[in-house]
Amino acid sequence: MENTNKVPTMGNNGKQIQKEVYMARRVFTWTNHQVDKLNKVQEVLAELEDYKPLTLRQVYYQLVGRGYIENKVSQYGMLSNLLKWARIHGHIAWEDVEDRVRAFHNARGFENKESFIKQEIKNFLYGYRRHLLQTQEKYIEVWIEKDALSSIFRRIAMPYCIPTVVCRGFSSVSFLNEFRTRLYYNRYKKPVMLYFGDFDPSGVEMLRAMKTTLEKELGVKGIEFKRVALQKEDIFKYQLPHNPDALKKTDTRARKHLEAYGELAVELDALRPDVLEGKIRKAIEAELDMDDFQRELQEQKKDLEGIEELKQKVYLSIGLDFK
């Protein structure tokens, strides 16, 4: 067993920070500078408690916006390493920061038929959701450039029965054709695309490119394209950090962006989570007839009550405890 000299230092969450900790063969030393940065991270996480888990990028931009770190690639790498060891050593909960890009897809089955039957009985008639937009005049989709933020968008859009589409860069014609197919099945409604992306050469050009492909190459007319965020105004209103070094001036799109907007390159992740959620909700509700939506919610409530009554009758008929 290796011996270590641990010098405890108090963080702002009241926990002791071990200045030197051995994990297997690796050694991570908490300097006073790193402890200070950890305190700043804990401050951000505490303030945004209701919006956890956050991504590394969201934490980074909150620190940049408060002037705690510089907007540099090296600082992003520093923060990534700091958050890694802070979670390993228990100074930040694993649930506070998540990786929304990588995923685990479970392929496990049931141990036996009894466990399957038990689960199916428990879930009997569970999960009903009424189509709350069936009386609306518009067919709406929320499109987002960043997969890392998609869970936020799904959480806000799902209660409205509005799909979230992650386009991740410049969309292929196959992907856009799938959108065209969805529009065909909803052809008696007015189509609306609510788009959220970075304010940089690619993020700005992406929506234009999709519009061109859909209209001029796939022959889809009548779509209302709305860029909700980021807008140039957002950068100044929320004092979002931007980094001129992120613009590759040799890129054709970058040159056009510089001519139109100057050296403004800002990621959607830079918005505070509460501001982003507010923008999503406001954009959706602006497209809906909220009186019709509320009536559908009341119908859904009645539907659920009827399903519960039926569920109770079925349980009693087969001798199961409904509760």
mmCIF file of C-alpha atoms in Angstrom:
data_model
loop_
_atom_site.group_PDB
_atom_site.id
_atom_site.type_symbol
_atom_site.label_atom_id
_atom_site.label_comp_id
_atom_site.label_asym_id
_atom_site.label_seq_id
_atom_site.Cartn_x
_atom_site.Cartn_y
_atom_site.Cartn_z
ATOM 1 C CA MET A 1 0.000 0.000 0.000
ATOM 2 C CA GLU A 2 1.292 3.411 -0.955
ATOM 3 C CA ASN A 3 1.605 6.103 1.692
ATOM 4 C CA THR A 4 0.369 9.588 0.887
ATOM 5 C CA ASN A 5 0.702 12.902 2.674
ATOM 6 C CA LYS A 6 -2.750 14.453 2.486
ATOM 7 C CA VAL A 7 -3.167 18.111 3.378
ATOM 8 C CA PRO A 8 -6.875 18.908 3.821
ATOM 9 C CA THR A 9 -8.241 22.209 2.563
ATOM 10 C CA MET A 10 -11.833 23.326 2.973
ATOM 11 C CA GLY A 11 -13.921 23.886 -0.159
ATOM 12 C CA ASN A 12 -16.948 26.184 -0.168
ATOM 13 C CA ASN A 13 -19.292 23.196 0.149
ATOM 14 C CA GLY A 14 -17.839 22.445 3.569
ATOM 15 C CA LYS A 15 -15.989 19.330 2.439
ATOM 16 C CA GLN A 16 -12.296 18.788 2.857
ATOM 17 C CA ILE A 17 -10.284 18.804 -0.356
ATOM 18 C CA GLN A 18 -7.350 16.406 -0.170
ATOM 19 C CA LYS A 19 -4.379 18.206 -1.674
ATOM 20 C CA GLU A 20 -2.873 14.923 -2.863
ATOM 21 C CA VAL A 21 -4.794 11.756 -3.653
ATOM 22 C CA TYR A 22 -3.536 8.512 -5.148
ATOM 23 C CA MET A 23 -5.884 6.628 -7.455
ATOM 24 C CA ALA A 24 -4.272 3.345 -8.572
ATOM 25 C CA ARG A 25 -1.018 4.497 -10.209
ATOM 26 C CA ARG A 26 -2.217 7.997 -11.005
ATOM 27 C CA VAL A 27 -1.638 10.957 -8.758
ATOM 28 C CA PHE A 28 -3.727 14.113 -8.795
ATOM 29 C CA THR A 29 -2.566 17.030 -6.703
ATOM 30 C CA TRP A 30 -5.085 19.666 -5.699
ATOM 31 C CA THR A 31 -3.268 22.987 -5.759
ATOM 32 C CA ASN A 32 -4.738 26.087 -4.159
ATOM 33 C CA HIS A 33 -5.473 27.363 -7.668
ATOM 34 C CA GLN A 34 -7.437 24.207 -8.549
ATOM 35 C CA VAL A 35 -9.333 24.296 -5.256
ATOM 36 C CA ASP A 36 -10.353 27.868 -6.088
ATOM 37 C CA LYS A 37 -11.584 26.758 -9.518
ATOM 38 C CA LEU A 38 -13.490 23.878 -7.917
ATOM 39 C CA ASN A 39 -15.193 26.329 -5.571
ATOM 40 C CA LYS A 40 -16.282 28.377 -8.565
ATOM 41 C CA VAL A 41 -17.689 25.264 -10.263
ATOM 42 C CA GLN A 42 -19.592 24.355 -7.093
ATOM 43 C CA GLU A 43 -21.007 27.878 -7.027
ATOM 44 C CA VAL A 44 -22.345 27.469 -10.589
ATOM 45 C CA LEU A 45 -23.791 24.017 -9.869
ATOM 46 C CA ALA A 46 -25.520 25.270 -6.711
ATOM 47 C CA GLU A 47 -27.053 28.228 -8.548
ATOM 48 C CA LEU A 48 -28.307 26.011 -11.387
ATOM 49 C CA GLU A 49 -29.496 23.208 -9.117
ATOM 50 C CA ASP A 50 -32.890 22.990 -10.854
ATOM 51 C CA TYR A 51 -31.269 22.474 -14.258
ATOM 52 C CA LYS A 52 -28.897 19.618 -13.458
ATOM 53 C CA PRO A 53 -27.347 17.641 -14.922
ATOM 54 C CA LEU A 54 -25.301 20.127 -16.927
ATOM 55 C CA THR A 55 -22.827 19.384 -19.685
ATOM 56 C CA LEU A 56 -19.143 20.204 -19.413
ATOM 57 C CA ARG A 57 -19.663 22.877 -22.059
ATOM 58 C CA GLN A 58 -22.486 24.516 -20.119
ATOM 59 C CA VAL A 59 -20.364 24.685 -16.960
ATOM 60 C CA TYR A 60 -17.474 26.062 -18.989
ATOM 61 C CA TYR A 61 -19.503 28.912 -20.462
ATOM 62 C CA GLN A 62 -20.968 29.841 -17.094
ATOM 63 C CA LEU A 63 -17.431 30.158 -15.699
ATOM 64 C CA VAL A 64 -16.327 32.183 -18.716
ATOM 65 C CA GLY A 65 -19.354 34.442 -18.478
ATOM 66 C CA ARG A 66 -18.587 35.242 -14.845
ATOM 67 C CA GLY A 67 -14.958 36.006 -15.608
ATOM 68 C CA TYR A 68 -13.648 33.036 -13.601
ATOM 69 C CA ILE A 69 -11.718 31.575 -16.530
ATOM 70 C CA GLU A 70 -10.678 32.758 -19.988
ATOM 71 C CA ASN A 71 -12.433 31.625 -23.147
ATOM 72 C CA LYS A 72 -9.578 29.453 -24.409
ATOM 73 C CA VAL A 73 -9.245 25.855 -25.547
ATOM 74 C CA SER A 74 -6.602 25.304 -22.855
ATOM 75 C CA GLN A 75 -9.052 26.415 -20.155
ATOM 76 C CA TYR A 76 -11.693 24.036 -21.497
ATOM 77 C CA GLY A 77 -9.199 21.177 -21.200
ATOM 78 C CA MET A 78 -8.276 22.280 -17.693
ATOM 79 C CA LEU A 79 -11.940 22.285 -16.656
ATOM 80 C CA SER A 80 -12.546 18.866 -18.188
ATOM 81 C CA ASN A 81 -9.693 17.399 -16.152
ATOM 82 C CA LEU A 82 -10.775 19.246 -13.002
ATOM 83 C CA LEU A 83 -14.335 17.943 -13.242
ATOM 84 C CA LYS A 84 -13.052 14.423 -13.832
ATOM 85 C CA TRP A 85 -11.032 14.344 -10.629
ATOM 86 C CA ALA A 86 -13.617 16.306 -8.653
ATOM 87 C CA ARG A 87 -16.142 13.553 -9.373
ATOM 88 C CA ILE A 88 -13.680 10.729 -8.780
ATOM 89 C CA HIS A 89 -12.829 12.203 -5.377
ATOM 90 C CA GLY A 90 -16.435 12.909 -4.466
ATOM 91 C CA HIS A 91 -16.330 16.715 -4.416
ATOM 92 C CA ILE A 92 -18.978 16.872 -7.160
ATOM 93 C CA ALA A 93 -21.728 14.289 -7.629
ATOM 94 C CA TRP A 94 -21.563 12.142 -10.755
ATOM 95 C CA GLU A 95 -25.175 13.131 -11.449
ATOM 96 C CA ASP A 96 -24.319 16.853 -11.607
ATOM 97 C CA VAL A 97 -22.483 16.646 -14.942
ATOM 98 C CA GLU A 98 -23.397 14.350 -17.814
ATOM 99 C CA ASP A 99 -22.174 13.318 -21.238
ATOM 100 C CA ARG A 100 -25.242 13.642 -23.453
ATOM 101 C CA VAL A 101 -23.530 12.530 -26.653
ATOM 102 C CA ARG A 102 -22.458 9.020 -25.679
ATOM 103 C CA ALA A 103 -25.133 6.477 -24.816
ATOM 104 C CA PHE A 104 -25.580 2.998 -23.351
ATOM 105 C CA HIS A 105 -28.179 0.773 -25.024
ATOM 106 C CA ASN A 106 -29.226 -2.052 -22.734
ATOM 107 C CA ALA A 107 -29.673 -5.463 -24.351
ATOM 108 C CA ARG A 108 -30.450 -7.414 -21.179
ATOM 109 C CA GLY A 109 -33.477 -9.720 -21.096
ATOM 110 C CA PHE A 110 -35.577 -11.056 -18.204
ATOM 111 C CA GLU A 111 -34.303 -13.563 -15.649
ATOM 112 C CA ASN A 112 -37.469 -15.650 -16.029
ATOM 113 C CA LYS A 113 -41.053 -15.455 -17.282
ATOM 114 C CA GLU A 114 -42.374 -14.606 -13.806
ATOM 115 C CA SER A 115 -40.386 -11.339 -13.668
ATOM 116 C CA PHE A 116 -41.648 -10.455 -17.150
ATOM 117 C CA ILE A 117 -45.281 -11.136 -16.216
ATOM 118 C CA LYS A 118 -44.913 -9.110 -13.013
ATOM 119 C CA GLN A 119 -43.553 -6.124 -14.931
ATOM 120 C CA GLU A 120 -46.223 -6.348 -17.628
ATOM 121 C CA ILE A 121 -49.009 -6.464 -15.037
ATOM 122 C CA LYS A 122 -47.513 -3.463 -13.265
ATOM 123 C CA ASN A 123 -47.306 -1.559 -16.554
ATOM 124 C CA PHE A 124 -50.739 -2.625 -17.804
ATOM 125 C CA LEU A 125 -52.458 0.325 -19.547
ATOM 126 C CA TYR A 126 -49.592 2.571 -18.508
ATOM 127 C CA GLY A 127 -48.208 5.396 -20.647
ATOM 128 C CA TYR A 128 -51.281 6.822 -22.356
ATOM 129 C CA ARG A 129 -50.793 10.297 -23.822
ATOM 130 C CA ARG A 130 -53.437 12.087 -25.835
ATOM 131 C CA HIS A 131 -52.393 13.812 -29.061
ATOM 132 C CA LEU A 132 -52.735 17.323 -27.656
ATOM 133 C CA LEU A 133 -52.149 19.035 -31.011
ATOM 134 C CA GLN A 134 -54.878 17.325 -33.014
ATOM 135 C CA THR A 135 -57.005 20.511 -33.055
ATOM 136 C CA GLN A 136 -54.087 22.843 -33.848
ATOM 137 C CA GLU A 137 -53.663 24.431 -37.277
ATOM 138 C CA LYS A 138 -49.862 24.076 -37.328
ATOM 139 C CA TYR A 139 -47.471 21.138 -37.513
ATOM 140 C CA ILE A 140 -44.420 22.118 -35.441
ATOM 141 C CA GLU A 141 -40.971 20.595 -35.062
ATOM 142 C CA VAL A 142 -38.132 21.868 -32.884
ATOM 143 C CA TRP A 143 -34.764 21.465 -34.607
ATOM 144 C CA ILE A 144 -31.485 21.698 -32.722
ATOM 145 C CA GLU A 145 -27.918 21.673 -33.996
ATOM 146 C CA LYS A 146 -26.384 20.305 -30.778
ATOM 147 C CA ASP A 147 -27.015 16.706 -29.718
ATOM 148 C CA ALA A 148 -25.463 17.495 -26.319
ATOM 149 C CA LEU A 149 -28.409 19.792 -25.512
ATOM 150 C CA SER A 150 -31.136 17.555 -26.930
ATOM 151 C CA SER A 151 -32.323 16.241 -23.543
ATOM 152 C CA ILE A 152 -33.228 19.790 -22.482
ATOM 153 C CA PHE A 153 -35.267 20.282 -25.666
ATOM 154 C CA ARG A 154 -37.035 16.927 -25.365
ATOM 155 C CA ARG A 155 -37.960 17.641 -21.747
ATOM 156 C CA ILE A 156 -39.569 20.957 -22.695
ATOM 157 C CA ALA A 157 -41.139 19.956 -26.026
ATOM 158 C CA MET A 158 -42.551 16.541 -25.073
ATOM 159 C CA PRO A 159 -45.424 17.804 -22.861
ATOM 160 C CA TYR A 160 -46.627 19.785 -25.902
ATOM 161 C CA CYS A 161 -46.452 16.656 -28.116
ATOM 162 C CA ILE A 162 -43.876 18.424 -30.287
ATOM 163 C CA PRO A 163 -40.995 16.363 -31.732
ATOM 164 C CA THR A 164 -37.356 17.337 -31.230
ATOM 165 C CA VAL A 165 -35.030 16.853 -34.200
ATOM 166 C CA VAL A 166 -31.233 16.772 -33.772
ATOM 167 C CA CYS A 167 -29.722 17.760 -37.109
ATOM 168 C CA ARG A 168 -26.034 17.751 -36.020
ATOM 169 C CA GLY A 169 -24.392 19.793 -38.712
ATOM 170 C CA PHE A 170 -25.393 20.060 -42.356
ATOM 171 C CA SER A 171 -28.207 17.566 -42.898
ATOM 172 C CA SER A 172 -28.079 14.982 -45.690
ATOM 173 C CA VAL A 173 -30.755 14.905 -48.353
ATOM 174 C CA SER A 174 -31.954 11.555 -46.913
ATOM 175 C CA PHE A 175 -32.496 13.151 -43.508
ATOM 176 C CA LEU A 176 -34.367 16.086 -45.037
ATOM 177 C CA ASN A 177 -36.463 13.717 -47.129
ATOM 178 C CA GLU A 178 -37.631 12.076 -43.905
ATOM 179 C CA PHE A 179 -38.783 15.524 -42.811
ATOM 180 C CA ARG A 180 -40.594 15.922 -46.135
ATOM 181 C CA THR A 181 -42.364 12.605 -45.481
ATOM 182 C CA ARG A 182 -43.515 13.768 -42.034
ATOM 183 C CA LEU A 183 -44.854 16.953 -43.614
ATOM 184 C CA TYR A 184 -46.818 14.869 -46.133
ATOM 185 C CA TYR A 185 -48.535 12.944 -43.330
ATOM 186 C CA ASN A 186 -49.407 16.305 -41.760
ATOM 187 C CA ARG A 187 -50.147 18.044 -45.071
ATOM 188 C CA TYR A 188 -53.378 19.657 -43.861
ATOM 189 C CA LYS A 189 -51.471 21.664 -41.261
ATOM 190 C CA LYS A 190 -49.125 24.624 -41.728
ATOM 191 C CA PRO A 191 -45.505 23.429 -41.162
ATOM 192 C CA VAL A 192 -43.248 25.379 -38.784
ATOM 193 C CA MET A 193 -39.589 24.668 -38.006
ATOM 194 C CA LEU A 194 -38.235 26.235 -34.804
ATOM 195 C CA TYR A 195 -34.452 26.188 -35.162
ATOM 196 C CA PHE A 196 -31.821 26.483 -32.423
ATOM 197 C CA GLY A 197 -28.115 26.566 -33.303
ATOM 198 C CA ASP A 198 -24.737 28.184 -32.697
ATOM 199 C CA PHE A 199 -24.101 31.723 -33.860
ATOM 200 C CA ASP A 200 -21.049 30.948 -35.959
ATOM 201 C CA PRO A 201 -20.391 30.447 -39.691
ATOM 202 C CA SER A 202 -21.764 26.906 -39.772
ATOM 203 C CA GLY A 203 -24.617 27.492 -37.343
ATOM 204 C CA VAL A 204 -25.908 30.493 -39.278
ATOM 205 C CA GLU A 205 -25.485 28.904 -42.711
ATOM 206 C CA MET A 206 -27.020 25.566 -41.667
ATOM 207 C CA LEU A 207 -30.608 26.797 -41.610
ATOM 208 C CA ARG A 208 -30.174 28.541 -44.970
ATOM 209 C CA ALA A 209 -28.743 25.365 -46.503
ATOM 210 C CA MET A 210 -31.631 23.229 -45.227
ATOM 211 C CA LYS A 211 -34.155 25.752 -46.536
ATOM 212 C CA THR A 212 -32.504 25.731 -49.971
ATOM 213 C CA THR A 213 -32.436 21.916 -50.180
ATOM 214 C CA LEU A 214 -36.034 21.525 -49.040
ATOM 215 C CA GLU A 215 -37.466 24.215 -51.287
ATOM 216 C CA LYS A 216 -35.326 24.113 -54.426
ATOM 217 C CA GLU A 217 -34.214 20.476 -54.545
ATOM 218 C CA LEU A 218 -36.968 18.531 -52.770
ATOM 219 C CA GLY A 219 -39.759 20.855 -53.880
ATOM 220 C CA VAL A 220 -41.233 21.441 -50.414
ATOM 221 C CA LYS A 221 -43.076 24.742 -50.195
ATOM 222 C CA GLY A 222 -44.790 26.640 -47.402
ATOM 223 C CA ILE A 223 -42.516 25.818 -44.467
ATOM 224 C CA GLU A 224 -42.131 28.654 -41.996
ATOM 225 C CA PHE A 225 -38.499 28.601 -40.856
ATOM 226 C CA LYS A 226 -37.872 30.431 -37.578
ATOM 227 C CA ARG A 227 -34.418 30.851 -36.097
ATOM 228 C CA VAL A 228 -35.142 31.184 -32.373
ATOM 229 C CA ALA A 229 -31.593 31.132 -31.013
ATOM 230 C CA LEU A 230 -28.882 32.053 -31.054
ATOM 231 C CA GLN A 231 -29.529 35.507 -32.469
ATOM 232 C CA LYS A 232 -27.035 38.340 -32.634
ATOM 233 C CA GLU A 233 -29.161 40.215 -30.106
ATOM 234 C CA ASP A 234 -28.832 37.346 -27.605
ATOM 235 C CA ILE A 235 -25.059 37.759 -27.505
ATOM 236 C CA PHE A 236 -25.306 41.319 -26.283
ATOM 237 C CA LYS A 237 -28.464 40.952 -24.174
ATOM 238 C CA TYR A 238 -27.051 38.057 -22.135
ATOM 239 C CA GLN A 239 -23.406 39.157 -22.469
ATOM 240 C CA LEU A 240 -22.399 35.789 -23.915
ATOM 241 C CA PRO A 241 -18.680 35.062 -24.241
ATOM 242 C CA HIS A 242 -17.400 34.881 -27.806
ATOM 243 C CA ASN A 243 -14.018 33.898 -29.117
ATOM 244 C CA PRO A 244 -12.709 35.431 -32.383
ATOM 245 C CA ASP A 245 -10.081 32.665 -32.538
ATOM 246 C CA ALA A 246 -12.898 30.172 -33.190
ATOM 247 C CA LEU A 247 -13.361 31.685 -36.661
ATOM 248 C CA LYS A 248 -11.240 30.039 -39.324
ATOM 249 C CA LYS A 249 -10.781 33.012 -41.583
ATOM 250 C CA THR A 250 -9.743 30.806 -44.517
ATOM 251 C CA ASP A 251 -13.163 29.133 -44.500
ATOM 252 C CA THR A 252 -15.544 30.579 -47.120
ATOM 253 C CA ARG A 253 -18.436 30.558 -44.654
ATOM 254 C CA ALA A 254 -16.237 32.303 -42.082
ATOM 255 C CA ARG A 255 -15.441 35.133 -44.491
ATOM 256 C CA LYS A 256 -19.151 35.697 -45.146
ATOM 257 C CA HIS A 257 -19.849 35.588 -41.413
ATOM 258 C CA LEU A 258 -17.110 38.150 -40.692
ATOM 259 C CA GLU A 259 -18.491 40.502 -43.316
ATOM 260 C CA ALA A 260 -22.032 40.239 -41.939
ATOM 261 C CA TYR A 261 -21.488 40.026 -38.167
ATOM 262 C CA GLY A 262 -17.864 40.746 -37.386
ATOM 263 C CA GLU A 263 -15.870 38.480 -35.091
ATOM 264 C CA LEU A 264 -18.850 36.995 -33.261
ATOM 265 C CA ALA A 265 -18.681 33.241 -32.713
ATOM 266 C CA VAL A 266 -20.873 31.982 -29.869
ATOM 267 C CA GLU A 267 -22.182 28.504 -29.043
ATOM 268 C CA LEU A 268 -25.765 27.803 -28.020
ATOM 269 C CA ASP A 269 -24.375 26.160 -24.879
ATOM 270 C CA ALA A 270 -23.325 29.599 -23.632
ATOM 271 C CA LEU A 271 -26.929 30.465 -22.744
ATOM 272 C CA ARG A 272 -27.867 29.833 -19.130
ATOM 273 C CA PRO A 273 -30.072 26.704 -18.937
ATOM 274 C CA ASP A 274 -32.998 28.675 -17.499
ATOM 275 C CA VAL A 275 -32.799 31.215 -20.337
ATOM 276 C CA LEU A 276 -32.602 28.452 -22.952
ATOM 277 C CA GLU A 277 -35.589 26.604 -21.478
ATOM 278 C CA GLY A 278 -37.564 29.843 -21.420
ATOM 279 C CA LYS A 279 -36.800 30.486 -25.083
ATOM 280 C CA ILE A 280 -37.901 26.976 -26.087
ATOM 281 C CA ARG A 281 -41.169 27.201 -24.160
ATOM 282 C CA LYS A 282 -41.959 30.717 -25.365
ATOM 283 C CA ALA A 283 -41.268 29.816 -29.012
ATOM 284 C CA ILE A 284 -43.549 26.768 -28.820
ATOM 285 C CA GLU A 285 -46.436 28.507 -27.101
ATOM 286 C CA ALA A 286 -46.248 31.399 -29.581
ATOM 287 C CA GLU A 287 -47.197 28.920 -32.345
ATOM 288 C CA LEU A 288 -50.080 27.260 -30.483
ATOM 289 C CA ASP A 289 -53.676 28.150 -29.793
ATOM 290 C CA MET A 290 -53.326 27.746 -26.038
ATOM 291 C CA ASP A 291 -57.112 27.670 -25.445
ATOM 292 C CA ASP A 292 -57.400 24.609 -27.694
ATOM 293 C CA PHE A 293 -54.342 23.117 -26.034
ATOM 294 C CA GLN A 294 -55.847 23.512 -22.555
ATOM 295 C CA ARG A 295 -59.093 21.878 -23.728
ATOM 296 C CA GLU A 296 -57.106 18.886 -24.988
ATOM 297 C CA LEU A 297 -55.350 18.671 -21.616
ATOM 298 C CA GLN A 298 -58.753 18.471 -19.901
ATOM 299 C CA GLU A 299 -59.793 15.700 -22.295
ATOM 300 C CA GLN A 300 -56.576 13.851 -21.508
ATOM 301 C CA LYS A 301 -57.371 14.066 -17.798
ATOM 302 C CA LYS A 302 -60.787 12.487 -18.419
ATOM 303 C CA ASP A 303 -59.178 9.787 -20.584
ATOM 304 C CA LEU A 304 -56.716 8.893 -17.829
ATOM 305 C CA GLU A 305 -59.486 8.649 -15.247
ATOM 306 C CA GLY A 306 -61.380 6.265 -17.519
ATOM 307 C CA ILE A 307 -58.270 4.147 -18.060
ATOM 308 C CA GLU A 308 -57.686 3.917 -14.303
ATOM 309 C CA GLU A 309 -61.267 2.703 -13.787
ATOM 310 C CA LEU A 310 -60.833 0.037 -16.456
ATOM 311 C CA LYS A 311 -57.478 -0.983 -14.999
ATOM 312 C CA GLN A 312 -59.052 -1.462 -11.572
ATOM 313 C CA LYS A 313 -61.836 -3.642 -12.997
ATOM 314 C CA VAL A 314 -59.337 -5.852 -14.856
ATOM 315 C CA TYR A 315 -57.151 -6.243 -11.759
ATOM 316 C CA LEU A 316 -60.137 -7.210 -9.609
ATOM 317 C CA SER A 317 -61.388 -9.679 -12.224
ATOM 318 C CA ILE A 318 -58.116 -11.648 -12.084
ATOM 319 C CA GLY A 319 -57.788 -11.402 -8.314
ATOM 320 C CA LEU A 320 -54.984 -8.845 -8.084
ATOM 321 C CA ASP A 321 -54.612 -6.063 -5.563
ATOM 322 C CA PHE A 322 -55.191 -2.891 -7.588
ATOM 323 C CA LYS A 323 -53.024 -0.799 -5.271
#
